mmCIF file of C-alpha atoms and ligand atoms in Angstrom:
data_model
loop_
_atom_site.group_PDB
_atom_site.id
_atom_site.type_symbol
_atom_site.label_atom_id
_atom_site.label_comp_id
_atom_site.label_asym_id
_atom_site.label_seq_id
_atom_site.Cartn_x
_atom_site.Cartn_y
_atom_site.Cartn_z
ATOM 1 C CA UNK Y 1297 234.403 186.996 251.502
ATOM 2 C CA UNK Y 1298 232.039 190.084 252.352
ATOM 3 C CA UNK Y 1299 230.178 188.354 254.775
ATOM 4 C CA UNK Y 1300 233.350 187.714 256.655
ATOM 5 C CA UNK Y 1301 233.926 191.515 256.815
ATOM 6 C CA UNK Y 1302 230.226 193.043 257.385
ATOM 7 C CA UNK Y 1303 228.646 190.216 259.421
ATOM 8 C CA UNK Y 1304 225.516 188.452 258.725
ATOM 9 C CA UNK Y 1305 223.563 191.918 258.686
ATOM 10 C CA UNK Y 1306 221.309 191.529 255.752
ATOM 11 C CA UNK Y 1307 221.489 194.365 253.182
ATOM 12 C CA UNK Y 1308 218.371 196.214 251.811
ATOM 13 C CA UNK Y 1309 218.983 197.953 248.666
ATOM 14 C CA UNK Y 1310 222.124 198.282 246.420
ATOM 15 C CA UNK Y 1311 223.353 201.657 244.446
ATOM 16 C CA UNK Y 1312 225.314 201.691 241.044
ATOM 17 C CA UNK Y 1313 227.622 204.646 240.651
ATOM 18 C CA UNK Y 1314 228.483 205.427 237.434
ATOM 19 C CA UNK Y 1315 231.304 207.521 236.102
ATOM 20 C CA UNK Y 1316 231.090 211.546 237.360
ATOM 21 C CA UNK Y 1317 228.317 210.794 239.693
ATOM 22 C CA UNK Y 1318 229.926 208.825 242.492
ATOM 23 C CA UNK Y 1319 230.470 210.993 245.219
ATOM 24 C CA UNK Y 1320 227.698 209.822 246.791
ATOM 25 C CA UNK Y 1321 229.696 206.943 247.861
ATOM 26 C CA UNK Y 1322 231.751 209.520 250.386
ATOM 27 C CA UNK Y 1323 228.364 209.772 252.426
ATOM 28 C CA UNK Y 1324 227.878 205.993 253.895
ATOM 29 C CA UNK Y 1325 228.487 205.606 257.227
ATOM 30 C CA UNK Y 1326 229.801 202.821 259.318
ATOM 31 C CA UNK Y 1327 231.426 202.572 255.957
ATOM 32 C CA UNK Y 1328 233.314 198.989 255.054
ATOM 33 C CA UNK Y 1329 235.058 199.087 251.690
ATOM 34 C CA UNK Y 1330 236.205 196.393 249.553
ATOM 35 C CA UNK Y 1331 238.295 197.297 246.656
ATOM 36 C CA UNK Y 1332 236.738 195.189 243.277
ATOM 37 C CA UNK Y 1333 240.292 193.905 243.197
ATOM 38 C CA UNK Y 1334 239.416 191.986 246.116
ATOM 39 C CA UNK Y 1335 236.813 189.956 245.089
ATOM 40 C CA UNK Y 1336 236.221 187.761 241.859
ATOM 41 C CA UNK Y 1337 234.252 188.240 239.454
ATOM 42 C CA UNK Y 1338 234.187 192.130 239.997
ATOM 43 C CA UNK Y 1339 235.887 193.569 236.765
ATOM 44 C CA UNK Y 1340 237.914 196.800 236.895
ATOM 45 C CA UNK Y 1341 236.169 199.881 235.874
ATOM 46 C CA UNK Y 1342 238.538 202.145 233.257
ATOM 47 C CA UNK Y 1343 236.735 205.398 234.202
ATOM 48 C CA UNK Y 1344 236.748 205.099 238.182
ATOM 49 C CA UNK Y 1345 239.935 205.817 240.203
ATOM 50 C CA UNK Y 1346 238.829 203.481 242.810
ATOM 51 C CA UNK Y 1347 236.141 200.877 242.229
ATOM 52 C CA UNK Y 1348 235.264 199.698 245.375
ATOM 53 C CA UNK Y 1349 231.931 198.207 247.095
ATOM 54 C CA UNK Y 1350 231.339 200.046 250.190
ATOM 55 C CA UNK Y 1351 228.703 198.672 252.656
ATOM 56 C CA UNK Y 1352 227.525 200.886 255.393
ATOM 57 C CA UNK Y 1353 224.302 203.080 256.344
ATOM 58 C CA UNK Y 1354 222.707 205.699 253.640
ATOM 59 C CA UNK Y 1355 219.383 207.706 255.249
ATOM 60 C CA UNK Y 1356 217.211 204.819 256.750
ATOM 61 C CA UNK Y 1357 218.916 201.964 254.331
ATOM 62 C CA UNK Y 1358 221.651 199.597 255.001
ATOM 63 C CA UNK Y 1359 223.082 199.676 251.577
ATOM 64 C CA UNK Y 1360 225.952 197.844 249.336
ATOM 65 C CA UNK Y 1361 227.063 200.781 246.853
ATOM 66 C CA UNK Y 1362 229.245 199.385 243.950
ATOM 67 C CA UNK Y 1363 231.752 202.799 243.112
ATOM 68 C CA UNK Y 1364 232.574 202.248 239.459
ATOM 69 C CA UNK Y 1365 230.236 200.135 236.931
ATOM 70 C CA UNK Y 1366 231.927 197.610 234.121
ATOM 71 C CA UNK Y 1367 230.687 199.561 230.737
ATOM 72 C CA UNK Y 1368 229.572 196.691 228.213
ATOM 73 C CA UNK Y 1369 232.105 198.726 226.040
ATOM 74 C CA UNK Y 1370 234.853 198.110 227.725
ATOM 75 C CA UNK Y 1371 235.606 194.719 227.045
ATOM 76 C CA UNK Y 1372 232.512 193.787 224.799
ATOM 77 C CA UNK Y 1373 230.677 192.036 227.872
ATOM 78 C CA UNK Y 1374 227.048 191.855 228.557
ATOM 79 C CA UNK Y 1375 227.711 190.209 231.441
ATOM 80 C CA UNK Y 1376 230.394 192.599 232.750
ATOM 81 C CA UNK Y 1377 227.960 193.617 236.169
ATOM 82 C CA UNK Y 1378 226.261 189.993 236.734
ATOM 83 C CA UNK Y 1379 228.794 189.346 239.387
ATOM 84 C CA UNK Y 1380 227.357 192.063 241.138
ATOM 85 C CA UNK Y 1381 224.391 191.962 240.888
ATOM 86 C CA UNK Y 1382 224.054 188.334 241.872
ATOM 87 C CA UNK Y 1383 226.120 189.322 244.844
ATOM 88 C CA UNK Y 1384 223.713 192.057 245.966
ATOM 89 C CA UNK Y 1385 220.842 189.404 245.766
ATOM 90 C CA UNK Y 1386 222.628 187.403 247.614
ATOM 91 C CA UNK Y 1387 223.595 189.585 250.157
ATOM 92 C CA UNK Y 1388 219.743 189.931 250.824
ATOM 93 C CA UNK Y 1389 218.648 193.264 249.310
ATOM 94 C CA UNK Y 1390 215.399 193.611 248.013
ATOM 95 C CA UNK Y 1391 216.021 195.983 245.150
ATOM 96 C CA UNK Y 1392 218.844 198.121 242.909
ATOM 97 C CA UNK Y 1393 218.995 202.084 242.283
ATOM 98 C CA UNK Y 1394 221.308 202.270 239.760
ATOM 99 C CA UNK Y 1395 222.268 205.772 237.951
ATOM 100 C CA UNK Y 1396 224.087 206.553 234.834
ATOM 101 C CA UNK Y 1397 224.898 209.496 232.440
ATOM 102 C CA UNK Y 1398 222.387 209.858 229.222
ATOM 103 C CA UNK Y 1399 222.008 211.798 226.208
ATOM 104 C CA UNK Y 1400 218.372 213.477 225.953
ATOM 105 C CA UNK Y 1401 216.474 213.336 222.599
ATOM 106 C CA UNK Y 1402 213.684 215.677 224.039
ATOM 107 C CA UNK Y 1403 214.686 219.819 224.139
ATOM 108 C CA UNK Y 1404 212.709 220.312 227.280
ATOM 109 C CA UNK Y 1405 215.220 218.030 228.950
ATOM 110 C CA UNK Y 1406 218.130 219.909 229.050
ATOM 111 C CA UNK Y 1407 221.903 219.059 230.292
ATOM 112 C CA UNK Y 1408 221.788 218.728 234.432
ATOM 113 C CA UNK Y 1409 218.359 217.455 234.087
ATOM 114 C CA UNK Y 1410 217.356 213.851 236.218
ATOM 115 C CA UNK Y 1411 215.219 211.412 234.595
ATOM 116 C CA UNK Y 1412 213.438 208.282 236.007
ATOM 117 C CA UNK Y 1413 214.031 205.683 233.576
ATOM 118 C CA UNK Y 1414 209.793 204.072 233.218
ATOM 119 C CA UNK Y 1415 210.825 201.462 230.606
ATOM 120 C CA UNK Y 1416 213.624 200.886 228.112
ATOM 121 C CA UNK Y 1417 214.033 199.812 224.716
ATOM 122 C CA UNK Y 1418 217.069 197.271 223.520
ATOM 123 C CA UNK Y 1419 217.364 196.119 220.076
ATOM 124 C CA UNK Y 1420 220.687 195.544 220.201
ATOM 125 C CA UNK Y 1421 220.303 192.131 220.392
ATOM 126 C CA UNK Y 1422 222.784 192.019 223.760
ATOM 127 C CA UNK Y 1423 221.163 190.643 226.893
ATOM 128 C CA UNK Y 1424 223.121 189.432 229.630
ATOM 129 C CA UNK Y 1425 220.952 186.189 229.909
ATOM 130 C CA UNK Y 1426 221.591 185.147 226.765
ATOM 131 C CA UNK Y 1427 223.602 181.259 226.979
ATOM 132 C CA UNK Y 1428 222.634 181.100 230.673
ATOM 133 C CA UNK Y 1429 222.136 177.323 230.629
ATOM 134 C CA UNK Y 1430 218.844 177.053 232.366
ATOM 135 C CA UNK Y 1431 215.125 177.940 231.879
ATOM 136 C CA UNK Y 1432 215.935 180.764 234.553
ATOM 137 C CA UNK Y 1433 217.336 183.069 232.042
ATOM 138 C CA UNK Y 1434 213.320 183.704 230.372
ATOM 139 C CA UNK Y 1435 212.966 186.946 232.636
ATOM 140 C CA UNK Y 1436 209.801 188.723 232.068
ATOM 141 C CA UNK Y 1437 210.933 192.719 232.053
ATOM 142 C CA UNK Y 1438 207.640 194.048 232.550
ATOM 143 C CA UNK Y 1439 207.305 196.071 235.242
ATOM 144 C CA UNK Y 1440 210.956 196.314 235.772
ATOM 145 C CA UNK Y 1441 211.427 199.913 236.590
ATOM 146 C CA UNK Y 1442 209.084 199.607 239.675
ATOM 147 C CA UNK Y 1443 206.156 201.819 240.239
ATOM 148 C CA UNK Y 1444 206.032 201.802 244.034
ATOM 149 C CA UNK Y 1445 210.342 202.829 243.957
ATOM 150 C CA UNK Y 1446 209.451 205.597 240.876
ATOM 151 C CA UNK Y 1447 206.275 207.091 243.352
ATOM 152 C CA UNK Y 1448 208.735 207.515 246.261
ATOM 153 C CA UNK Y 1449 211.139 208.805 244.637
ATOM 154 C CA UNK Y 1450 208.780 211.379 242.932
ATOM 155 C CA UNK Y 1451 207.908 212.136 246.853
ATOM 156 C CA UNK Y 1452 211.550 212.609 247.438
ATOM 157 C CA UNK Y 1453 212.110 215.378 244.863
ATOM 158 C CA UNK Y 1454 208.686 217.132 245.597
ATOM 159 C CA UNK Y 1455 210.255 217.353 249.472
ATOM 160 C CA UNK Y 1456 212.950 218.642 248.283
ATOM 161 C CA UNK Y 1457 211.290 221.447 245.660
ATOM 162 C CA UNK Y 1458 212.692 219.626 242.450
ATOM 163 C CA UNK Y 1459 211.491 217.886 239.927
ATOM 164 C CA UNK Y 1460 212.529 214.701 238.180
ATOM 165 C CA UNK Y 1461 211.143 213.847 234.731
ATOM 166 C CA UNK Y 1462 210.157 210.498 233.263
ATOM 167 C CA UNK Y 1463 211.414 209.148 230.019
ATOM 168 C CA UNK Y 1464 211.954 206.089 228.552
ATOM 169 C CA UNK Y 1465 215.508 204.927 227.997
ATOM 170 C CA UNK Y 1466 217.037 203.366 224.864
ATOM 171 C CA UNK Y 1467 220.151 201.493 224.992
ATOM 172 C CA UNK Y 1468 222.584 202.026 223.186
ATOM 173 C CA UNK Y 1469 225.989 200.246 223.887
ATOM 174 C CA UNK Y 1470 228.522 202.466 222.451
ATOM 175 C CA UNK Y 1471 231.624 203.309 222.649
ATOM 176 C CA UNK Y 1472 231.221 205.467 219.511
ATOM 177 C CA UNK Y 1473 228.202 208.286 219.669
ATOM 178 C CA UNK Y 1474 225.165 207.883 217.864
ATOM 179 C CA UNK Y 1475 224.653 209.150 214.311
ATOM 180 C CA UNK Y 1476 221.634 212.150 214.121
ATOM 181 C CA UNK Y 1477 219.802 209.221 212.145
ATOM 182 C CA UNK Y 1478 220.492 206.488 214.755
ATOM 183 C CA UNK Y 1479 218.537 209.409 217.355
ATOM 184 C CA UNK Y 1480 215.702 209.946 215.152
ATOM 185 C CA UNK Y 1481 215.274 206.509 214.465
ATOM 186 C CA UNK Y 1482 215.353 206.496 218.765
ATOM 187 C CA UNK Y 1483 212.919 209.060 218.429
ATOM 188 C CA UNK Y 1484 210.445 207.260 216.152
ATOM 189 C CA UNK Y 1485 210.527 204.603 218.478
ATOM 190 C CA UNK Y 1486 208.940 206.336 221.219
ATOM 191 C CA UNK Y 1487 212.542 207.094 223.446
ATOM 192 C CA UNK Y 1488 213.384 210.170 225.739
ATOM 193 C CA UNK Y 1489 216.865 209.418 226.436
ATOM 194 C CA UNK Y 1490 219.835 207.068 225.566
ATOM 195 C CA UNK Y 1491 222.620 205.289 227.335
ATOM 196 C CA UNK Y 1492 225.265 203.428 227.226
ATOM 197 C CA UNK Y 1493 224.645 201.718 230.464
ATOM 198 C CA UNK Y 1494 221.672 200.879 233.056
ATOM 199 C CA UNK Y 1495 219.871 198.011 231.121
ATOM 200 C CA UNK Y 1496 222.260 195.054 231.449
ATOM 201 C CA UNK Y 1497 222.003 195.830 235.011
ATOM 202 C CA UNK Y 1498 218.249 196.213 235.307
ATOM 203 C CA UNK Y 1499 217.740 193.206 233.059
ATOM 204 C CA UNK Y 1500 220.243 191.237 235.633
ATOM 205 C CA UNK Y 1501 218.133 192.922 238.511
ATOM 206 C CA UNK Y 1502 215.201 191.481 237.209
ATOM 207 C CA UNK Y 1503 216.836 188.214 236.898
ATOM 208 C CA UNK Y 1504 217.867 187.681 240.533
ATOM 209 C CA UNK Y 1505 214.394 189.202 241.930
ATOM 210 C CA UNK Y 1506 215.165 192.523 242.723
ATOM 211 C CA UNK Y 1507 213.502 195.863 241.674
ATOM 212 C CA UNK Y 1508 214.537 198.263 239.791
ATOM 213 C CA UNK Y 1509 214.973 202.098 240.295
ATOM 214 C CA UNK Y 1510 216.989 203.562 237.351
ATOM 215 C CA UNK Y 1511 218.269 207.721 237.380
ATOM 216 C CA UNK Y 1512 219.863 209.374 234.714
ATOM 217 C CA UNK Y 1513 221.600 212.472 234.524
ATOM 218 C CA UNK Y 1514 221.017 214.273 231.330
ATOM 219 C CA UNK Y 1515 224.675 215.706 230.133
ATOM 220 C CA UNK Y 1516 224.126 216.752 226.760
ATOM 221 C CA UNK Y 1517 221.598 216.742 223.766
ATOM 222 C CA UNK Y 1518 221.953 213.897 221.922
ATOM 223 C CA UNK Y 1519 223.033 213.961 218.063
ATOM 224 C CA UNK Y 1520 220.217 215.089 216.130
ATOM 225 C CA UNK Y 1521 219.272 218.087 218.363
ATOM 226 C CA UNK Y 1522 222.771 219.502 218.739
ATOM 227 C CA UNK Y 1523 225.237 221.034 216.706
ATOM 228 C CA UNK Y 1524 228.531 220.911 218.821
ATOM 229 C CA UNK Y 1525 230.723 218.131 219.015
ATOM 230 C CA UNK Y 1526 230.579 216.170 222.066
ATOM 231 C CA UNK Y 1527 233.807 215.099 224.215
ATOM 232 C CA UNK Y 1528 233.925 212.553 227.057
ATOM 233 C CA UNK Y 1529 235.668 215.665 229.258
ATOM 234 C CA UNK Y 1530 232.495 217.488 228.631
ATOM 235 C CA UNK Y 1531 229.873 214.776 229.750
ATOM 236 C CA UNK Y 1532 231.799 213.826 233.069
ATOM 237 C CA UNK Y 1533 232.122 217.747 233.990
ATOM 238 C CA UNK Y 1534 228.214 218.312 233.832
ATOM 239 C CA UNK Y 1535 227.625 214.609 235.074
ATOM 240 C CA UNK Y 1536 229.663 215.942 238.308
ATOM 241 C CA UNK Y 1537 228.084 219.155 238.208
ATOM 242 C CA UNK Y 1538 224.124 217.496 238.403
ATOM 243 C CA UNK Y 1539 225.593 214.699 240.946
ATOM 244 C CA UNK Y 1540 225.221 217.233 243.971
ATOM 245 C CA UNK Y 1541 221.542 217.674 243.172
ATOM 246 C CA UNK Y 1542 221.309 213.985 242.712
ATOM 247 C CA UNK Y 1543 222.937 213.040 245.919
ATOM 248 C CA UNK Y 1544 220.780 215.038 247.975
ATOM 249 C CA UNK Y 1545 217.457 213.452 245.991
ATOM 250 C CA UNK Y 1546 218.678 210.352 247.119
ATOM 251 C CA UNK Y 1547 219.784 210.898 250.859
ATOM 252 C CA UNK Y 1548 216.401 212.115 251.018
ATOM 253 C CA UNK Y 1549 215.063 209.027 249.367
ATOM 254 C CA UNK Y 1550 216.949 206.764 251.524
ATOM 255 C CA UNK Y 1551 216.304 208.636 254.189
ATOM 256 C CA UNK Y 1552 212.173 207.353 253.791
ATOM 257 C CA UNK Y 1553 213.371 203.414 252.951
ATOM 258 C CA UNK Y 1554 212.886 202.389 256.892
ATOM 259 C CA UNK Y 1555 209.769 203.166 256.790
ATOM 260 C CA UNK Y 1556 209.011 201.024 253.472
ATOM 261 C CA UNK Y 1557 207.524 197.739 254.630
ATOM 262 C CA UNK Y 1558 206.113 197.471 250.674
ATOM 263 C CA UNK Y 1559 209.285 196.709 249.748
ATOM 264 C CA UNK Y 1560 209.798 193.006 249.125
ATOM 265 C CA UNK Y 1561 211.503 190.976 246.975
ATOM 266 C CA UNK Y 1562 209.405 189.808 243.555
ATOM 267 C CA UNK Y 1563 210.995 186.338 243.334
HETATM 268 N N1 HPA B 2353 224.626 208.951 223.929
HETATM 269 C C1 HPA B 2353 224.854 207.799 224.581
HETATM 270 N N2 HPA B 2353 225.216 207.745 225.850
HETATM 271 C C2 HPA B 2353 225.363 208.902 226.500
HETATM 272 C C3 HPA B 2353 225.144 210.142 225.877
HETATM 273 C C4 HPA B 2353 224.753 210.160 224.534
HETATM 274 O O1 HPA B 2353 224.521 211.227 223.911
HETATM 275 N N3 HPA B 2353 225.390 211.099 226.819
HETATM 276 C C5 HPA B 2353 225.717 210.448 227.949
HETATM 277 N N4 HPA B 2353 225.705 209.128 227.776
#
């Protein structure tokens, strides 16, 4: 169904825009969208007005950018973004940048902060492989949030005079708000930030042999270091209010992809 409306151009990277931070997806050119509705298999975000996939030109990068991610919390499915994912394999791209709000559990990272994700940690016991009937679904996760993607996007920032810290990501699905003692426990554990997104994504990434570049926007403190109680209003206002910083970070980094022969698929 996409092919029949882009072409056989092949596509070189894919974007995930997550609630509050998708203008970005205003900025493609030669844009073609395709609502979700359209094709199967693409659930309907709740958050995002209109989900759509829009396939055009970003900087340097011919890119498939997916407006609106299917939360894990929404309907209680791991799987809710293998569709996509699958699909941007398929469609020939050689690695995801997906983004996503994120509570910080460090004070020096404060709201409107940008963090590259360098690991995660999920003990949940949710992974979007689990009951895939072959031996496919033993994905080995290390190295998923790729070096060589993490360095140029540090160059990116630096070009641009701002700085993105690193921090390691623990999942958290959600819907309800951690407890103070769920965030020191996160703490103990060696995290910097948690989510309720990203990893089934990056774990579905890995799966279908692309690599990884995961951004989160910092939009509050998470339980333990705060005092104020947190509304949903609250995080999408400062998520929107970090996303122009983050779209410029990466025009600029797509701007460099053309010139990335390094980039390859793993599988
Ligand atoms: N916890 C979990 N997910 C989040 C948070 C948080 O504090 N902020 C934004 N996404």
């Amino acid at each position: 169904m996409i092919r029949s409306q882009i072409g056989d151009a092949q596509i070189d990277v894919g974007l995930i825009l997550g609630g509050g931070l998708t203008s970005l997806a205003d900025q493609v050119g030669q844009a073609i969208n395709i609502p979700y509705s359209e094709l199967p298999g693409f659930n309907l975000p709740m958050a995002e007005p209109k989900p759509e996939l829009i396939i055009g030109l970003l900087g340097s990068a011919r890119i498939a950018v997916f407006r609106g991610r299917m939360n894990y919390n929404e309907r209680s499915d791991i799987n809710a973004m293998r569709v996509p994912v699958e699909t941007l394999a398929r469609l020939g791209a050689k690695a995801l940048v997906t983004i996503g709000a994120a509570g910080a559990i460090r004070q020096d990272l404060p709201a409107g902060s940008i963090v590259t994700i360098t690991d995660h940690i999920n003990m949940t016991g949710l992974d979007p492989l689990a009951g895939e009937p072959s031996i496919e679904r033993f994905v080995d996760l290390l190295g998923t949030y790729d070096r060589h993607l993490r360095e140029r996007f540090a160059l990116a920032t630096g070009q641009l005079g701002r700085k993105a810290h690193d921090g390691v990501y623990m999942f958290f699905p959600g819907p309800s708000f951690e407890t103070p003692a769920d965030i020191r426990a996160a703490q103990a554990l060696g995290a910097d930030l948690v989510g309720m997104t990203i990893v089934p994504e990056a774990i579905l990434a890995r799966r279908f042999g692309l690599r990884v570049l995961a951004l989160a926007t910092i939009t509050n403190l998470a339980a333990a270091l705060r005092h104020e109680p947190l509304t949903l209003e609250d995080r999408m206002r400062t998520a929107a209010a970090s996303s122009h910083t983050l779209n410029r970070l990466l025009i600029k980094f797509f701007e460099a992809w053309v010139l990335e022969s390094r980039i390859t698929r793993l599988t």
